[in-house]
PDB file of C-alpha atoms and ligand atoms in Angstrom:
ATOM      1  CA  MET A 281     119.454  33.194  33.540  1.00  0.00           C
ATOM      2  CA  THR A 282     122.403  31.488  35.136  1.00  0.00           C
ATOM      3  CA  TYR A 283     122.887  27.776  35.745  1.00  0.00           C
ATOM      4  CA  VAL A 284     124.580  25.866  38.527  1.00  0.00           C
ATOM      5  CA  PHE A 285     126.775  24.316  35.823  1.00  0.00           C
ATOM      6  CA  PRO A 286     127.025  24.889  32.080  1.00  0.00           C
ATOM      7  CA  PRO A 287     123.938  23.425  30.332  1.00  0.00           C
ATOM      8  CA  PRO A 288     124.544  20.661  27.791  1.00  0.00           C
ATOM      9  CA  PRO A 289     124.892  21.779  24.191  1.00  0.00           C
ATOM     10  CA  ARG A 290     121.753  21.915  22.040  1.00  0.00           C
ATOM     11  CA  VAL A 291     121.451  18.782  19.897  1.00  0.00           C
ATOM     12  CA  ALA A 292     121.166  19.823  16.249  1.00  0.00           C
ATOM     13  CA  LEU A 293     121.565  18.235  12.827  1.00  0.00           C
ATOM     14  CA  PRO A 294     122.957  19.581   9.554  1.00  0.00           C
ATOM     15  CA  VAL A 295     120.498  20.281   6.747  1.00  0.00           C
ATOM     16  CA  ILE A 296     121.441  19.654   3.122  1.00  0.00           C
ATOM     17  CA  GLY A 297     121.737  22.936   1.222  1.00  0.00           C
ATOM     18  CA  ASN A 298     121.352  25.109   4.314  1.00  0.00           C
ATOM     19  CA  ASP A 299     123.966  26.646   6.619  1.00  0.00           C
ATOM     20  CA  ALA A 300     121.454  26.630   9.478  1.00  0.00           C
ATOM     21  CA  LEU A 301     121.056  23.572  11.718  1.00  0.00           C
ATOM     22  CA  PHE A 302     117.876  21.640  12.595  1.00  0.00           C
ATOM     23  CA  PRO A 303     117.414  21.910  16.395  1.00  0.00           C
ATOM     24  CA  VAL A 304     116.249  18.580  17.829  1.00  0.00           C
ATOM     25  CA  ARG A 305     113.542  18.431  20.497  1.00  0.00           C
ATOM     26  CA  ARG A 306     112.472  14.791  20.920  1.00  0.00           C
ATOM     27  CA  VAL A 307     113.285  11.487  19.180  1.00  0.00           C
ATOM     28  CA  TYR A 308     110.415   9.037  18.754  1.00  0.00           C
ATOM     29  CA  CYS A 309     110.546   5.597  17.154  1.00  0.00           C
ATOM     30  CA  VAL A 310     107.866   3.299  15.746  1.00  0.00           C
ATOM     31  CA  GLY A 311     108.069  -0.401  16.548  1.00  0.00           C
ATOM     32  CA  ARG A 312     107.438  -3.103  13.920  1.00  0.00           C
ATOM     33  CA  ASN A 313     106.256  -0.934  11.050  1.00  0.00           C
ATOM     34  CA  TYR A 314     107.151  -3.287   8.187  1.00  0.00           C
ATOM     35  CA  ALA A 315     105.125  -6.488   7.957  1.00  0.00           C
ATOM     36  CA  ASP A 316     108.112  -8.723   7.188  1.00  0.00           C
ATOM     37  CA  HIS A 317     110.139  -7.420  10.139  1.00  0.00           C
ATOM     38  CA  ALA A 318     107.109  -7.815  12.433  1.00  0.00           C
ATOM     39  CA  VAL A 319     106.920 -11.457  11.341  1.00  0.00           C
ATOM     40  CA  GLU A 320     110.643 -12.055  12.013  1.00  0.00           C
ATOM     41  CA  MET A 321     110.096 -10.557  15.491  1.00  0.00           C
ATOM     42  CA  GLY A 322     107.196 -12.989  16.021  1.00  0.00           C
ATOM     43  CA  ALA A 323     104.339 -10.462  15.901  1.00  0.00           C
ATOM     44  CA  ASP A 324     101.066 -10.021  14.069  1.00  0.00           C
ATOM     45  CA  SER A 325     101.706  -7.498  11.283  1.00  0.00           C
ATOM     46  CA  ARG A 326      98.282  -5.877  11.718  1.00  0.00           C
ATOM     47  CA  GLU A 327      98.841  -4.503  15.211  1.00  0.00           C
ATOM     48  CA  PRO A 328      98.343  -0.747  15.610  1.00  0.00           C
ATOM     49  CA  PRO A 329     101.553   1.299  15.782  1.00  0.00           C
ATOM     50  CA  PHE A 330     103.365   1.588  19.082  1.00  0.00           C
ATOM     51  CA  PHE A 331     106.091   3.979  20.062  1.00  0.00           C
ATOM     52  CA  PHE A 332     109.217   4.306  22.143  1.00  0.00           C
ATOM     53  CA  SER A 333     111.802   7.056  22.312  1.00  0.00           C
ATOM     54  CA  LYS A 334     115.503   7.697  22.448  1.00  0.00           C
ATOM     55  CA  PRO A 335     117.183  10.615  24.194  1.00  0.00           C
ATOM     56  CA  PRO A 336     118.134  13.327  21.685  1.00  0.00           C
ATOM     57  CA  ASP A 337     121.786  13.149  22.714  1.00  0.00           C
ATOM     58  CA  ALA A 338     121.859   9.497  21.565  1.00  0.00           C
ATOM     59  CA  LEU A 339     121.928  10.870  18.005  1.00  0.00           C
ATOM     60  CA  VAL A 340     125.253  10.545  16.177  1.00  0.00           C
ATOM     61  CA  ALA A 341     125.106  13.208  13.489  1.00  0.00           C
ATOM     62  CA  GLY A 342     126.625  12.038  10.228  1.00  0.00           C
ATOM     63  CA  GLY A 343     127.500   8.557  11.497  1.00  0.00           C
ATOM     64  CA  GLY A 344     131.216   7.731  11.336  1.00  0.00           C
ATOM     65  CA  ASP A 345     132.883   5.936  14.229  1.00  0.00           C
ATOM     66  CA  VAL A 346     130.347   4.632  16.762  1.00  0.00           C
ATOM     67  CA  PRO A 347     131.505   2.907  19.943  1.00  0.00           C
ATOM     68  CA  TYR A 348     130.185  -0.628  20.496  1.00  0.00           C
ATOM     69  CA  PRO A 349     127.932  -0.315  23.563  1.00  0.00           C
ATOM     70  CA  PRO A 350     128.479  -2.121  26.858  1.00  0.00           C
ATOM     71  CA  LEU A 351     126.267  -4.842  28.339  1.00  0.00           C
ATOM     72  CA  THR A 352     125.277  -6.563  25.092  1.00  0.00           C
ATOM     73  CA  GLY A 353     126.358  -9.606  23.129  1.00  0.00           C
ATOM     74  CA  ASN A 354     123.813  -9.035  20.387  1.00  0.00           C
ATOM     75  CA  LEU A 355     123.887  -5.530  18.904  1.00  0.00           C
ATOM     76  CA  GLN A 356     121.644  -5.275  15.838  1.00  0.00           C
ATOM     77  CA  HIS A 357     121.069  -2.703  13.080  1.00  0.00           C
ATOM     78  CA  GLU A 358     117.706  -1.321  11.974  1.00  0.00           C
ATOM     79  CA  VAL A 359     117.830   1.001   8.959  1.00  0.00           C
ATOM     80  CA  GLU A 360     114.979   3.527   9.064  1.00  0.00           C
ATOM     81  CA  LEU A 361     113.475   6.499   7.282  1.00  0.00           C
ATOM     82  CA  VAL A 362     113.464   9.388   9.759  1.00  0.00           C
ATOM     83  CA  VAL A 363     110.878  12.167   9.570  1.00  0.00           C
ATOM     84  CA  ALA A 364     111.908  15.626  10.808  1.00  0.00           C
ATOM     85  CA  LEU A 365     109.078  17.942  11.878  1.00  0.00           C
ATOM     86  CA  ALA A 366     108.878  21.707  11.317  1.00  0.00           C
ATOM     87  CA  ALA A 367     105.523  21.962  13.085  1.00  0.00           C
ATOM     88  CA  GLY A 368     103.419  19.858  15.393  1.00  0.00           C
ATOM     89  CA  GLY A 369     100.212  19.734  17.341  1.00  0.00           C
ATOM     90  CA  ALA A 370      97.911  17.277  19.078  1.00  0.00           C
ATOM     91  CA  GLN A 371      95.228  15.144  17.412  1.00  0.00           C
ATOM     92  CA  ILE A 372      96.622  15.955  13.968  1.00  0.00           C
ATOM     93  CA  PRO A 373      94.341  14.591  11.201  1.00  0.00           C
ATOM     94  CA  VAL A 374      96.007  12.214   8.733  1.00  0.00           C
ATOM     95  CA  ALA A 375      95.068  14.570   5.890  1.00  0.00           C
ATOM     96  CA  ARG A 376      97.086  17.406   7.469  1.00  0.00           C
ATOM     97  CA  ALA A 377      99.941  15.380   8.972  1.00  0.00           C
ATOM     98  CA  LEU A 378     102.375  15.816   6.084  1.00  0.00           C
ATOM     99  CA  ASP A 379     102.074  19.601   6.449  1.00  0.00           C
ATOM    100  CA  CYS A 380     104.174  19.197   9.625  1.00  0.00           C
ATOM    101  CA  VAL A 381     107.155  17.667   7.825  1.00  0.00           C
ATOM    102  CA  PHE A 382     110.394  19.624   7.407  1.00  0.00           C
ATOM    103  CA  GLY A 383     112.317  16.852   5.695  1.00  0.00           C
ATOM    104  CA  TYR A 384     113.713  13.349   5.921  1.00  0.00           C
ATOM    105  CA  ALA A 385     116.924  11.587   6.920  1.00  0.00           C
ATOM    106  CA  VAL A 386     118.464   8.110   6.980  1.00  0.00           C
ATOM    107  CA  GLY A 387     118.764   6.724  10.506  1.00  0.00           C
ATOM    108  CA  LEU A 388     119.971   3.629  12.331  1.00  0.00           C
ATOM    109  CA  ASP A 389     117.986   2.376  15.309  1.00  0.00           C
ATOM    110  CA  LEU A 390     120.811   0.438  16.968  1.00  0.00           C
ATOM    111  CA  THR A 391     119.363  -2.141  19.340  1.00  0.00           C
ATOM    112  CA  ARG A 392     120.751  -4.311  22.115  1.00  0.00           C
ATOM    113  CA  ARG A 393     118.567  -7.240  21.039  1.00  0.00           C
ATOM    114  CA  ASP A 394     119.472  -9.435  24.000  1.00  0.00           C
ATOM    115  CA  VAL A 395     118.607  -6.669  26.444  1.00  0.00           C
ATOM    116  CA  GLN A 396     115.358  -6.044  24.556  1.00  0.00           C
ATOM    117  CA  GLN A 397     114.416  -9.751  24.653  1.00  0.00           C
ATOM    118  CA  ARG A 398     114.947  -9.902  28.409  1.00  0.00           C
ATOM    119  CA  ALA A 399     112.849  -6.748  28.811  1.00  0.00           C
ATOM    120  CA  LYS A 400     110.047  -8.244  26.689  1.00  0.00           C
ATOM    121  CA  ASP A 401     110.134 -11.475  28.693  1.00  0.00           C
ATOM    122  CA  LYS A 402     109.812  -9.608  31.976  1.00  0.00           C
ATOM    123  CA  GLY A 403     107.477  -6.834  30.818  1.00  0.00           C
ATOM    124  CA  HIS A 404     110.216  -4.294  31.542  1.00  0.00           C
ATOM    125  CA  PRO A 405     110.734  -1.026  29.622  1.00  0.00           C
ATOM    126  CA  TRP A 406     112.904  -0.949  26.490  1.00  0.00           C
ATOM    127  CA  ASP A 407     114.916   2.147  27.347  1.00  0.00           C
ATOM    128  CA  MET A 408     118.226   0.377  28.007  1.00  0.00           C
ATOM    129  CA  ALA A 409     117.743  -1.779  24.873  1.00  0.00           C
ATOM    130  CA  LYS A 410     116.998   1.162  22.593  1.00  0.00           C
ATOM    131  CA  GLY A 411     118.077   4.443  24.179  1.00  0.00           C
ATOM    132  CA  PHE A 412     121.708   3.849  25.083  1.00  0.00           C
ATOM    133  CA  ASP A 413     124.517   6.263  24.220  1.00  0.00           C
ATOM    134  CA  HIS A 414     125.243   6.571  20.458  1.00  0.00           C
ATOM    135  CA  SER A 415     122.191   4.402  19.648  1.00  0.00           C
ATOM    136  CA  ALA A 416     120.843   6.670  16.900  1.00  0.00           C
ATOM    137  CA  PRO A 417     123.292   7.466  14.080  1.00  0.00           C
ATOM    138  CA  ILE A 418     121.599   9.767  11.584  1.00  0.00           C
ATOM    139  CA  GLY A 419     122.504  11.452   8.318  1.00  0.00           C
ATOM    140  CA  ALA A 420     121.932  15.067   7.351  1.00  0.00           C
ATOM    141  CA  ILE A 421     118.324  16.139   6.969  1.00  0.00           C
ATOM    142  CA  VAL A 422     117.125  16.500   3.391  1.00  0.00           C
ATOM    143  CA  PRO A 423     114.537  19.272   3.202  1.00  0.00           C
ATOM    144  CA  LEU A 424     111.161  18.475   1.715  1.00  0.00           C
ATOM    145  CA  THR A 425     111.893  20.701  -1.261  1.00  0.00           C
ATOM    146  CA  ALA A 426     114.620  18.231  -2.298  1.00  0.00           C
ATOM    147  CA  SER A 427     113.195  14.903  -1.104  1.00  0.00           C
ATOM    148  CA  GLY A 428     109.450  15.232  -1.564  1.00  0.00           C
ATOM    149  CA  HIS A 429     107.574  12.698   0.561  1.00  0.00           C
ATOM    150  CA  PRO A 430     109.334   9.388  -0.160  1.00  0.00           C
ATOM    151  CA  ALA A 431     106.633   6.690  -0.177  1.00  0.00           C
ATOM    152  CA  GLN A 432     108.283   4.120  -2.460  1.00  0.00           C
ATOM    153  CA  GLY A 433     111.871   3.121  -3.065  1.00  0.00           C
ATOM    154  CA  ALA A 434     114.679   1.059  -1.629  1.00  0.00           C
ATOM    155  CA  ILE A 435     115.596   1.059   2.052  1.00  0.00           C
ATOM    156  CA  GLN A 436     118.724  -1.025   2.488  1.00  0.00           C
ATOM    157  CA  LEU A 437     121.536  -1.853   4.850  1.00  0.00           C
ATOM    158  CA  ARG A 438     124.857  -3.507   4.065  1.00  0.00           C
ATOM    159  CA  VAL A 439     127.313  -4.925   6.592  1.00  0.00           C
ATOM    160  CA  ASN A 440     130.882  -5.109   5.273  1.00  0.00           C
ATOM    161  CA  GLY A 441     129.482  -4.838   1.758  1.00  0.00           C
ATOM    162  CA  GLN A 442     126.960  -7.663   2.202  1.00  0.00           C
ATOM    163  CA  LEU A 443     123.268  -6.809   1.746  1.00  0.00           C
ATOM    164  CA  ARG A 444     121.388  -7.609   4.968  1.00  0.00           C
ATOM    165  CA  GLN A 445     118.239  -5.487   4.823  1.00  0.00           C
ATOM    166  CA  ASN A 446     116.598  -4.931   1.444  1.00  0.00           C
ATOM    167  CA  GLY A 447     113.136  -3.420   1.780  1.00  0.00           C
ATOM    168  CA  ASP A 448     110.938  -0.860   0.122  1.00  0.00           C
ATOM    169  CA  LEU A 449     109.350   2.172   1.755  1.00  0.00           C
ATOM    170  CA  GLY A 450     106.059   1.035   0.218  1.00  0.00           C
ATOM    171  CA  GLN A 451     106.073  -1.908   2.685  1.00  0.00           C
ATOM    172  CA  MET A 452     105.486   0.373   5.675  1.00  0.00           C
ATOM    173  CA  SER A 453     102.395  -0.836   7.536  1.00  0.00           C
ATOM    174  CA  TRP A 454     101.631   2.662   8.811  1.00  0.00           C
ATOM    175  CA  LYS A 455     102.539   5.410   6.357  1.00  0.00           C
ATOM    176  CA  VAL A 456     104.320   8.583   7.449  1.00  0.00           C
ATOM    177  CA  ALA A 457     101.095  10.617   7.660  1.00  0.00           C
ATOM    178  CA  GLU A 458      99.412   7.891   9.727  1.00  0.00           C
ATOM    179  CA  VAL A 459     102.424   7.620  12.032  1.00  0.00           C
ATOM    180  CA  ILE A 460     102.417  11.372  12.706  1.00  0.00           C
ATOM    181  CA  ALA A 461      98.646  11.444  13.226  1.00  0.00           C
ATOM    182  CA  ASN A 462      98.653   8.438  15.571  1.00  0.00           C
ATOM    183  CA  LEU A 463     101.651   9.647  17.598  1.00  0.00           C
ATOM    184  CA  SER A 464      99.968  13.040  18.018  1.00  0.00           C
ATOM    185  CA  THR A 465      97.090  11.312  19.812  1.00  0.00           C
ATOM    186  CA  HIS A 466      99.574  10.171  22.499  1.00  0.00           C
ATOM    187  CA  VAL A 467     101.706  13.305  22.853  1.00  0.00           C
ATOM    188  CA  ARG A 468     101.758  16.836  21.495  1.00  0.00           C
ATOM    189  CA  LEU A 469     104.308  17.030  18.685  1.00  0.00           C
ATOM    190  CA  GLU A 470     106.461  20.098  18.113  1.00  0.00           C
ATOM    191  CA  ALA A 471     108.925  21.501  15.610  1.00  0.00           C
ATOM    192  CA  GLY A 472     112.259  19.747  16.123  1.00  0.00           C
ATOM    193  CA  ASP A 473     110.786  16.312  16.767  1.00  0.00           C
ATOM    194  CA  LEU A 474     112.234  13.343  14.873  1.00  0.00           C
ATOM    195  CA  ILE A 475     110.357  10.112  14.193  1.00  0.00           C
ATOM    196  CA  PHE A 476     112.200   6.903  13.245  1.00  0.00           C
ATOM    197  CA  THR A 477     109.551   5.087  11.193  1.00  0.00           C
ATOM    198  CA  GLY A 478     110.553   1.445  11.594  1.00  0.00           C
ATOM    199  CA  THR A 479     112.690  -1.101   9.766  1.00  0.00           C
ATOM    200  CA  PRO A 480     112.218  -3.811   7.136  1.00  0.00           C
ATOM    201  CA  ALA A 481     113.264  -7.448   7.630  1.00  0.00           C
ATOM    202  CA  GLY A 482     116.859  -8.583   7.748  1.00  0.00           C
ATOM    203  CA  VAL A 483     118.081  -7.203  11.065  1.00  0.00           C
ATOM    204  CA  SER A 484     121.251  -8.998  12.114  1.00  0.00           C
ATOM    205  CA  THR A 485     123.981  -9.053  14.706  1.00  0.00           C
ATOM    206  CA  VAL A 486     127.026  -6.839  14.207  1.00  0.00           C
ATOM    207  CA  ALA A 487     130.432  -6.704  15.865  1.00  0.00           C
ATOM    208  CA  ARG A 488     133.266  -4.281  16.555  1.00  0.00           C
ATOM    209  CA  GLY A 489     134.993  -3.343  13.302  1.00  0.00           C
ATOM    210  CA  ASP A 490     131.924  -3.877  11.120  1.00  0.00           C
ATOM    211  CA  LEU A 491     131.066  -1.270   8.470  1.00  0.00           C
ATOM    212  CA  LEU A 492     127.354  -0.462   8.248  1.00  0.00           C
ATOM    213  CA  GLU A 493     126.138   1.286   5.102  1.00  0.00           C
ATOM    214  CA  ALA A 494     122.516   2.446   5.096  1.00  0.00           C
ATOM    215  CA  VAL A 495     120.682   3.921   2.134  1.00  0.00           C
ATOM    216  CA  VAL A 496     117.166   5.220   1.597  1.00  0.00           C
ATOM    217  CA  ALA A 497     116.275   6.043  -1.999  1.00  0.00           C
ATOM    218  CA  GLY A 498     115.766   9.764  -2.516  1.00  0.00           C
ATOM    219  CA  VAL A 499     116.971  10.616   0.990  1.00  0.00           C
ATOM    220  CA  GLY A 500     120.619   9.622   1.155  1.00  0.00           C
ATOM    221  CA  GLU A 501     123.213   7.388   2.739  1.00  0.00           C
ATOM    222  CA  LEU A 502     124.700   6.875   6.174  1.00  0.00           C
ATOM    223  CA  THR A 503     127.883   5.017   7.022  1.00  0.00           C
ATOM    224  CA  VAL A 504     128.896   3.808  10.469  1.00  0.00           C
ATOM    225  CA  ARG A 505     131.985   1.960  11.668  1.00  0.00           C
ATOM    226  CA  LEU A 506     131.593   0.135  14.996  1.00  0.00           C
ATOM    227  CA  ILE A 507     134.681   0.664  17.117  1.00  0.00           C
TER     228      ILE A 507
HETATM  229 MN1  LIG B   6     113.399   0.387  14.945  1.00  0.00          MN
END
C-alpha cells in the first residue's frame, strides 16, 4: 500500500511495566457522571449517561507543557479516571463489561467552557468545546494486574498547589462496567478504545502558566503546565 502523502503516526500510550505501547483507536467521554458535578452544571443527577468523543490525536501522552487553546476565555479542567480497553463488542452485558478492560489512566478533559455554553444554548455540537488540539492530557496506562478495578478512592485536581477538585471514585453515578455496557449499545467498542469516565465537582477556570496536578488513587498522577 502506498499513500498520496505519509500517513499520520499511530497514536499510542506508554504502559507501566511494559516496553510495548497501547495503540489508541477511539476516545470516548462520559458527560456528568458524578452527581455533585452534574448539580454544579445545572442538571438532574439521575439522567442516563451520555457520550461525546475527542479525536485520538488530541491526547497529550504524559502531560507536561500544554498550549493554551485559541478562541476561549474560560478554559476549565476536569480530572477523570480513564478506562483503556483490550477487547470490545456490541451490547456488552454489565456482568461481562469489566472483562474488556486492559487498564486505567489519569486523564484531563480540558474544556472550553464558554464555547460549550454557547453550544448548549444553541443546540450545537460540543466538538469545538471538547475536542480541540491538546484537549486530552493523559498519564501512562496502568495495567489491570497493577491497578485492579478502582471503584473507591480519591480523585483530585490541584491548580498551583491549591485543591480544586476533591472527589471519590465511589461517587460515580454510572460505574465503569455500566459505562462500558451502555456505550456498547450505541457503538461497537474495540481494543484500543479509551473512555474518560467523567469528573467530580470543583471544575474551575485556568490560565496560561498554571500548574495542574491530577491524581487518582491507585492509578497515578498527571501534571500539566499551561503555556
Ligand atoms: Mn468530562
